[in-house]
């Protein structure tokens, strides 16, 4: 067991408040690559309980989850984004409260946690992420900065009458630091990022949030994430007033205890948690995002620019498509490259003949089924050509031949390479989609 594990007050604090910790786990272990996490010091059989923690030791951003002067102040403030509430909770216990019940936990965060999230990266570093889902959409101007988000959503709350936060704590530096803890350590609070190229989460009260989160779980958050299901060996469970986890498989001595932070792509892991699993198996949650502006630009050029009549026809079809939920801010392409039915349907509706469109408009259909993907027809060539142009313009958004001289640049290159790989599989999917049906009884074309 590491000296830090044997001596750190966090574990003594957790035990003194009713937690139980498996004696054969070094919660402050370090891998050969230098990554800190939980490691088995002896073989642990499947089914063994690894950790049990009272729910009252969690830090939560929902109303009613805190007490005392801070709770009273926040109640007077009215509606506040739960992420902001949790940030204020963490900051209060870290810098304001005397003898905080979470003292050892927030002290550990202050001493050891320094997340290198993209929201802190320079413009030069962010250029390496151009075109990726981290800074989306790729043609957006730079999104809100940490300073701007603080000034708009946080400073006004901290400055309200009766504030429990002294003036010296109302600054963007502390905000950035504690917000990075909330982003990278909290559970059950999927962040909403505005679709404006920003790496700062949406902190307004109008953001859609989950009622059960976010919450920070001391000690359990020492276990790292794996995107590969076969590598994970535990997960969080709930039992009345306790949260707990058990070994879902045998854990060998020296093996890391790994959990899952959620179904996140590598781009999302980097943007929210500040890491990517460069050497792991391919993340099954990886995806390619295609922006609405690219799709509409291609449709406009191919089907709406020849004549005023064509422009009016396309505008009418796009309006119906929007009403049926086909015009989205982004279209996701999964790791296998299969195109989303909404995007395929949108392109088909924009390009189909007048009789087909009239039939579609009079129907209650939203997405066209696979049998409507017109394999092997002249229309298939039109649809395939449009989709391939969308993919070409999407690929053109990625920067070329960048030097990877830092860890940030290597992470960015990994995300780019993953997305370009999906894009190329999507291109193969589209070409296959537009080819003649392999089951057709027609004679294959002869070579010339």
Coordinates of C-alpha atoms in Angstrom, one line a residue:
X1 CA 0.0 0.0 0.0
X2 CA 1.3 3.4 -0.9
X3 CA 2.4 5.8 1.8
X4 CA -0.3 8.2 0.7
X5 CA -3.0 5.6 1.1
X6 CA -1.8 4.5 4.5
X7 CA -1.6 8.1 5.8
X8 CA -4.1 10.2 4.0
X9 CA -6.8 11.7 6.2
X10 CA -9.5 11.2 3.5
X11 CA -9.7 7.5 4.1
X12 CA -9.7 8.0 7.9
X13 CA -12.4 10.6 7.5
X14 CA -14.5 8.2 5.3
X15 CA -14.2 5.4 7.8
X16 CA -15.1 7.6 10.7
X17 CA -18.3 8.5 9.0
X18 CA -19.5 5.0 8.4
X19 CA -17.7 4.0 5.2
X20 CA -16.0 0.6 4.7
X21 CA -13.1 0.2 2.4
X22 CA -11.6 -3.1 1.2
X23 CA -8.2 -3.6 2.9
X24 CA -6.6 -4.9 -0.3
X25 CA -7.1 -1.8 -2.4
X26 CA -4.5 0.9 -2.6
X27 CA -6.7 3.9 -3.3
X28 CA -3.7 6.1 -4.1
X29 CA -1.8 3.6 -6.2
X30 CA 0.2 4.6 -9.3
X31 CA 0.4 2.7 -12.5
X32 CA 3.8 2.1 -14.4
X33 CA 2.7 4.9 -16.7
X34 CA 2.3 7.3 -13.8
X35 CA -1.5 7.3 -13.6
X36 CA -3.0 7.5 -10.1
X37 CA -5.9 5.2 -9.3
X38 CA -7.1 2.3 -7.2
X39 CA -5.1 -0.9 -7.4
X40 CA -5.5 -4.3 -5.9
X41 CA -2.6 -5.2 -3.6
X42 CA -3.8 -8.8 -3.3
X43 CA -6.1 -11.0 -5.4
X44 CA -9.7 -10.0 -4.8
X45 CA -12.5 -12.5 -5.7
X46 CA -15.5 -11.6 -7.7
X47 CA -18.4 -10.5 -5.4
X48 CA -16.2 -8.9 -2.8
X49 CA -17.4 -5.5 -1.6
X50 CA -14.8 -2.9 -2.5
X51 CA -16.3 0.2 -0.9
X52 CA -19.5 1.3 1.0
X53 CA -20.1 4.9 1.5
X54 CA -23.0 6.8 3.2
X55 CA -25.0 8.9 0.8
X56 CA -24.7 11.8 3.3
X57 CA -21.0 12.0 2.4
X58 CA -21.7 12.9 -1.2
X59 CA -21.7 16.5 -2.4
X60 CA -24.8 17.3 -4.5
X61 CA -25.9 20.2 -6.6
X62 CA -29.7 19.7 -6.3
X63 CA -31.8 21.9 -4.0
X64 CA -32.2 20.4 -0.5
X65 CA -28.8 18.6 -0.6
X66 CA -27.0 21.1 1.6
X67 CA -27.6 22.8 4.9
X68 CA -26.6 25.9 6.9
X69 CA -25.8 29.4 5.7
X70 CA -24.9 28.3 2.1
X71 CA -28.3 26.5 1.7
X72 CA -30.2 29.5 3.0
X73 CA -28.3 31.9 0.7
X74 CA -28.9 29.7 -2.4
X75 CA -32.6 29.2 -1.6
X76 CA -32.9 33.0 -1.6
X77 CA -31.2 33.2 -5.0
X78 CA -33.9 31.1 -6.7
X79 CA -33.3 29.0 -9.8
X80 CA -29.6 28.2 -10.3
X81 CA -28.0 25.7 -12.6
X82 CA -27.2 22.5 -10.6
X83 CA -23.6 22.6 -11.9
X84 CA -23.2 26.1 -10.6
X85 CA -24.8 25.1 -7.3
X86 CA -22.4 22.2 -6.9
X87 CA -19.4 24.5 -7.8
X88 CA -20.6 27.0 -5.1
X89 CA -21.0 24.1 -2.6
X90 CA -17.4 22.9 -3.3
X91 CA -16.0 26.4 -3.1
X92 CA -17.8 27.2 0.1
X93 CA -16.5 24.0 1.8
X94 CA -13.0 24.6 0.5
X95 CA -12.6 28.3 1.2
X96 CA -15.3 29.5 3.5
X97 CA -16.6 26.9 6.0
X98 CA -14.7 26.4 9.2
X99 CA -14.3 22.7 10.2
X100 CA -16.1 21.6 7.0
X101 CA -17.6 18.1 7.1
X102 CA -15.9 17.6 3.7
X103 CA -12.6 19.1 4.8
X104 CA -10.3 16.2 3.9
X105 CA -12.0 15.7 0.6
X106 CA -11.8 19.2 -0.7
X107 CA -8.3 19.5 0.7
X108 CA -7.3 16.5 -1.4
X109 CA -8.9 18.1 -4.5
X110 CA -7.0 21.4 -3.8
X111 CA -3.7 19.6 -3.3
X112 CA -3.7 17.0 -6.0
X113 CA -6.3 17.6 -8.7
X114 CA -5.3 19.8 -11.7
X115 CA -7.3 18.9 -14.7
X116 CA -6.0 20.0 -18.1
X117 CA -9.4 20.6 -19.7
X118 CA -9.7 22.0 -23.2
X119 CA -11.5 25.0 -21.8
X120 CA -8.1 26.1 -20.5
X121 CA -6.2 25.5 -23.7
X122 CA -4.7 28.3 -25.8
X123 CA -6.1 29.2 -29.3
X124 CA -3.0 27.5 -30.8
X125 CA -3.7 24.3 -28.9
X126 CA -7.4 24.4 -29.7
X127 CA -6.5 24.6 -33.4
X128 CA -5.3 21.0 -33.1
X129 CA -8.9 20.1 -32.2
X130 CA -10.5 22.0 -35.1
X131 CA -13.1 19.9 -36.8
X132 CA -13.6 17.5 -33.9
X133 CA -16.6 17.1 -31.6
X134 CA -14.6 18.8 -28.9
X135 CA -15.0 22.3 -30.5
X136 CA -18.3 21.9 -32.4
X137 CA -19.5 23.0 -34.9
X138 CA -16.2 23.4 -36.7
X139 CA -17.2 26.6 -38.5
X140 CA -18.3 28.5 -35.3
X141 CA -16.4 31.5 -33.9
X142 CA -14.6 30.8 -30.6
X143 CA -17.2 30.1 -28.0
X144 CA -17.6 31.6 -24.5
X145 CA -14.5 31.8 -22.4
X146 CA -14.2 30.7 -18.7
X147 CA -14.1 34.4 -17.8
X148 CA -17.3 35.2 -19.8
X149 CA -19.2 32.2 -18.4
X150 CA -18.2 33.3 -14.9
X151 CA -19.3 36.9 -15.4
X152 CA -22.6 35.9 -16.9
X153 CA -23.8 33.0 -14.7
X154 CA -21.7 32.9 -11.5
X155 CA -20.5 36.3 -10.4
X156 CA -24.1 37.8 -10.3
X157 CA -25.1 34.9 -7.9
X158 CA -22.1 35.3 -5.6
X159 CA -22.6 39.1 -5.5
X160 CA -26.3 39.0 -4.4
X161 CA -27.3 40.6 -1.1
X162 CA -26.5 38.4 1.9
X163 CA -23.8 36.6 0.0
X164 CA -21.7 34.1 2.0
X165 CA -18.8 34.6 -0.5
X166 CA -16.4 37.3 0.3
X167 CA -15.1 39.5 -2.5
X168 CA -11.8 37.8 -2.8
X169 CA -13.5 34.5 -3.8
X170 CA -15.5 36.1 -6.6
X171 CA -12.9 35.7 -9.3
X172 CA -12.5 33.5 -12.4
X173 CA -9.4 31.8 -11.3
X174 CA -11.0 30.0 -8.4
X175 CA -14.0 29.4 -10.5
X176 CA -12.0 27.7 -13.2
X177 CA -10.2 25.5 -10.8
X178 CA -13.2 24.3 -8.8
X179 CA -15.4 24.0 -11.9
X180 CA -12.8 21.6 -13.4
X181 CA -13.2 19.4 -10.3
X182 CA -17.0 19.4 -10.7
X183 CA -16.7 18.6 -14.4
X184 CA -14.1 15.9 -14.0
X185 CA -15.2 14.2 -10.7
X186 CA -19.0 14.5 -10.6
X187 CA -21.4 11.7 -11.5
X188 CA -24.9 11.6 -12.9
X189 CA -24.8 15.1 -14.2
X190 CA -24.2 15.0 -18.0
X191 CA -23.0 18.4 -19.0
X192 CA -24.7 20.4 -21.7
X193 CA -22.2 22.2 -24.0
X194 CA -23.6 25.0 -26.2
X195 CA -23.3 24.3 -29.9
X196 CA -21.1 27.3 -30.5
X197 CA -17.6 26.0 -30.5
X198 CA -17.2 26.4 -26.7
X199 CA -15.5 24.0 -24.4
X200 CA -17.2 25.6 -21.4
X201 CA -20.4 23.9 -20.3
X202 CA -23.7 25.7 -20.4
X203 CA -24.3 27.1 -17.0
X204 CA -27.6 29.0 -17.5
X205 CA -30.8 28.1 -15.7
X206 CA -32.5 27.2 -19.0
X207 CA -30.1 24.3 -19.6
X208 CA -31.7 20.8 -19.5
X209 CA -30.3 18.9 -16.5
X210 CA -30.8 15.6 -14.8
X211 CA -32.7 15.9 -11.4
X212 CA -30.5 13.2 -9.9
X213 CA -27.2 14.9 -10.4
X214 CA -24.6 16.1 -10.4
X215 CA -23.0 14.6 -7.3
X216 CA -19.4 14.1 -6.1
X217 CA -18.6 10.8 -4.4
X218 CA -15.5 10.9 -2.2
X219 CA -13.2 7.9 -2.4
X220 CA -15.2 6.2 -5.2
X221 CA -14.0 8.9 -7.6
X222 CA -10.5 7.6 -7.0
X223 CA -11.4 4.7 -9.4
X224 CA -10.5 5.5 -13.0
X225 CA -12.6 5.0 -16.1
X226 CA -12.4 2.5 -19.0
X227 CA -14.3 2.8 -22.2
X228 CA -13.7 -1.0 -22.9
X229 CA -16.4 -3.1 -21.1
X230 CA -14.2 -6.1 -20.8
X231 CA -11.6 -4.1 -18.8
X232 CA -14.1 -2.8 -16.2
X233 CA -14.5 -4.7 -12.9
X234 CA -16.8 -2.6 -10.8
X235 CA -19.7 -0.1 -10.9
X236 CA -21.6 2.1 -8.5
X237 CA -24.7 0.6 -6.8
X238 CA -27.3 2.1 -4.4
X239 CA -28.6 0.4 -1.3
X240 CA -30.9 2.7 0.8
X241 CA -28.7 5.2 2.6
X242 CA -25.5 3.8 1.1
X243 CA -23.6 3.8 -2.2
X244 CA -21.4 0.8 -2.7
X245 CA -19.5 -1.2 -5.3
X246 CA -18.3 -4.8 -5.6
X247 CA -15.8 -6.7 -7.7
X248 CA -17.8 -7.8 -10.8
X249 CA -14.9 -10.0 -11.8
X250 CA -11.8 -11.5 -10.1
X251 CA -9.3 -8.7 -9.6
X252 CA -5.7 -9.8 -9.6
X253 CA -3.0 -8.3 -7.4
X254 CA -1.6 -5.3 -9.2
X255 CA -4.7 -4.9 -11.4
X256 CA -6.4 -1.5 -11.5
X257 CA -10.0 -1.2 -10.3
X258 CA -11.9 0.4 -13.2
X259 CA -15.4 1.7 -13.5
X260 CA -17.3 3.6 -16.2
X261 CA -18.0 7.3 -16.2
X262 CA -20.7 6.9 -18.8
X263 CA -21.1 6.2 -22.5
X264 CA -18.6 8.9 -23.6
X265 CA -16.7 9.2 -26.9
X266 CA -13.0 10.1 -26.7
X267 CA -13.9 13.7 -27.7
X268 CA -16.3 13.9 -24.7
X269 CA -13.8 12.3 -22.3
X270 CA -11.2 15.0 -23.3
X271 CA -13.6 17.9 -23.1
X272 CA -15.2 16.9 -19.8
X273 CA -12.6 14.9 -18.0
X274 CA -9.3 16.0 -19.5
X275 CA -8.0 12.7 -20.8
X276 CA -8.2 10.1 -23.6
X277 CA -7.3 6.5 -23.6
X278 CA -4.7 6.6 -26.3
X279 CA -3.4 3.1 -25.8
X280 CA -6.7 1.3 -25.1
X281 CA -8.9 -0.7 -27.5
X282 CA -11.1 1.5 -29.6
X283 CA -13.8 3.1 -27.6
X284 CA -17.2 1.7 -28.8
X285 CA -18.9 5.0 -27.9
X286 CA -16.8 7.0 -30.4
X287 CA -18.7 9.0 -33.0
X288 CA -18.4 11.5 -35.8
X289 CA -20.5 14.7 -35.7
X290 CA -21.6 16.3 -38.9
X291 CA -22.8 19.9 -38.6
X292 CA -26.1 21.2 -39.8
X293 CA -24.4 24.0 -41.7
X294 CA -22.4 21.6 -43.8
X295 CA -25.4 19.5 -44.7
X296 CA -27.6 22.4 -45.6
X297 CA -24.8 24.0 -47.6
X298 CA -24.5 20.9 -49.7
X299 CA -28.2 20.6 -50.2
X300 CA -28.5 24.2 -51.2
X301 CA -25.7 23.9 -53.8
X302 CA -27.0 20.7 -55.3
X303 CA -30.7 21.2 -55.2
X304 CA -31.5 24.9 -54.6
X305 CA -29.2 27.1 -56.7
X306 CA -30.1 26.4 -60.3
X307 CA -33.3 28.5 -60.5
X308 CA -35.5 30.5 -58.2
X309 CA -38.1 27.8 -58.6
X310 CA -35.6 25.2 -57.3
X311 CA -34.7 27.4 -54.4
X312 CA -38.3 27.8 -53.4
X313 CA -38.9 24.0 -53.8
X314 CA -35.9 23.2 -51.5
X315 CA -37.0 25.8 -48.9
X316 CA -40.4 24.2 -48.7
X317 CA -38.9 20.7 -48.3
X318 CA -36.5 21.8 -45.7
X319 CA -39.3 23.5 -43.7
X320 CA -41.3 20.2 -43.7
X321 CA -38.2 18.3 -42.8
X322 CA -37.6 20.7 -39.8
X323 CA -41.2 20.2 -38.7
X324 CA -40.6 16.5 -38.7
X325 CA -37.5 16.7 -36.7
X326 CA -35.0 16.0 -39.4
X327 CA -33.0 19.3 -39.3
X328 CA -30.7 18.9 -36.3
X329 CA -27.8 20.9 -35.0
X330 CA -25.6 17.8 -35.5
X331 CA -25.9 14.3 -37.0
X332 CA -24.0 11.5 -35.2
X333 CA -22.3 8.7 -37.1
X334 CA -21.5 5.7 -34.9
X335 CA -18.2 3.8 -34.9
X336 CA -19.3 1.4 -37.7
X337 CA -19.8 4.3 -40.1
X338 CA -23.6 3.7 -40.6
X339 CA -25.3 6.9 -41.5
X340 CA -28.1 8.1 -39.2
X341 CA -31.6 7.6 -40.8
X342 CA -32.5 11.2 -40.1
X343 CA -29.7 12.5 -42.3
X344 CA -30.4 9.9 -45.0
X345 CA -34.1 10.9 -45.0
X346 CA -33.3 14.6 -45.1
X347 CA -31.1 14.2 -48.2
X348 CA -33.7 12.0 -49.9
X349 CA -36.5 14.4 -49.2
X350 CA -34.5 17.3 -50.6
X351 CA -33.7 15.4 -53.8
X352 CA -36.6 13.1 -54.5
X353 CA -39.0 13.6 -57.4
X354 CA -42.2 15.6 -57.2
X355 CA -44.5 12.6 -57.0
X356 CA -42.4 10.9 -54.3
X357 CA -42.3 14.1 -52.3
X358 CA -46.1 14.6 -52.5
X359 CA -46.5 11.0 -51.2
X360 CA -44.1 11.7 -48.4
X361 CA -45.6 15.0 -47.4
X362 CA -49.1 13.5 -47.2
X363 CA -47.9 10.6 -45.1
X364 CA -47.2 10.6 -41.4
X365 CA -43.7 9.2 -41.9
X366 CA -40.7 10.9 -40.3
X367 CA -37.8 8.6 -41.2
X368 CA -37.8 6.6 -44.4
X369 CA -37.1 2.9 -43.8
X370 CA -34.2 1.1 -45.3
X371 CA -36.4 -0.2 -48.1
X372 CA -36.7 3.4 -49.2
X373 CA -33.0 4.0 -49.5
X374 CA -33.3 3.4 -53.2
X375 CA -30.3 1.1 -53.6
X376 CA -29.2 0.7 -57.2
X377 CA -31.4 3.5 -58.6
X378 CA -30.6 6.8 -60.3
X379 CA -31.8 8.5 -57.2
X380 CA -29.4 6.5 -55.2
X381 CA -26.5 8.0 -57.1
X382 CA -27.8 11.5 -56.3
X383 CA -28.3 10.8 -52.6
X384 CA -24.9 9.1 -52.4
X385 CA -23.2 11.9 -54.2
X386 CA -24.7 14.5 -51.7
X387 CA -23.7 12.4 -48.7
X388 CA -20.2 11.9 -50.0
X389 CA -19.9 15.7 -50.5
X390 CA -21.0 16.2 -46.9
X391 CA -18.4 13.8 -45.7
X392 CA -15.7 15.5 -47.9
X393 CA -16.5 18.9 -46.5
X394 CA -16.5 17.5 -42.9
X395 CA -13.1 16.0 -43.4
X396 CA -11.8 19.2 -44.9
X397 CA -12.5 20.9 -41.5
X398 CA -9.7 18.9 -39.8
X399 CA -6.2 20.6 -39.8
X400 CA -3.5 18.8 -41.7
X401 CA 0.1 18.0 -40.9
X402 CA 0.3 19.5 -37.4
X403 CA 3.3 18.8 -35.2
X404 CA 2.5 16.8 -32.1
X405 CA 5.0 18.2 -29.7
X406 CA 3.0 18.2 -26.5
X407 CA 0.6 15.9 -24.6
X408 CA -2.3 18.2 -25.6
X409 CA -1.4 17.8 -29.3
X410 CA -1.1 14.1 -29.0
X411 CA -4.5 13.9 -27.4
X412 CA -6.0 16.1 -30.1
X413 CA -4.4 14.0 -32.8
X414 CA -5.9 10.8 -31.3
X415 CA -9.4 12.4 -31.3
X416 CA -8.9 13.6 -34.9
X417 CA -7.6 10.2 -36.1
X418 CA -10.6 8.4 -34.4
X419 CA -13.1 10.7 -36.1
X420 CA -11.4 10.5 -39.5
X421 CA -11.5 6.7 -39.2
X422 CA -15.2 6.8 -38.7
X423 CA -15.6 9.2 -41.6
X424 CA -13.9 6.9 -43.9
X425 CA -16.1 4.0 -42.8
X426 CA -19.1 6.2 -43.4
X427 CA -17.8 6.9 -46.9
X428 CA -17.6 3.1 -47.6
X429 CA -21.1 2.7 -46.1
X430 CA -22.5 5.4 -48.5
X431 CA -20.8 3.9 -51.5
X432 CA -22.3 0.5 -50.6
X433 CA -25.7 2.0 -50.0
X434 CA -25.7 3.5 -53.5
X435 CA -24.6 0.3 -55.3
X436 CA -26.8 -2.2 -57.0
X437 CA -28.5 -4.8 -54.7
X438 CA -26.2 -7.8 -54.6
X439 CA -29.3 -10.1 -54.6
X440 CA -30.5 -8.7 -57.9
X441 CA -31.0 -11.2 -60.7
X442 CA -29.9 -8.7 -63.3
X443 CA -26.7 -9.4 -65.3
X444 CA -23.7 -7.6 -63.8
X445 CA -22.2 -4.9 -66.0
X446 CA -19.4 -6.0 -68.3
X447 CA -16.0 -4.5 -68.3
X448 CA -15.1 -2.2 -71.3

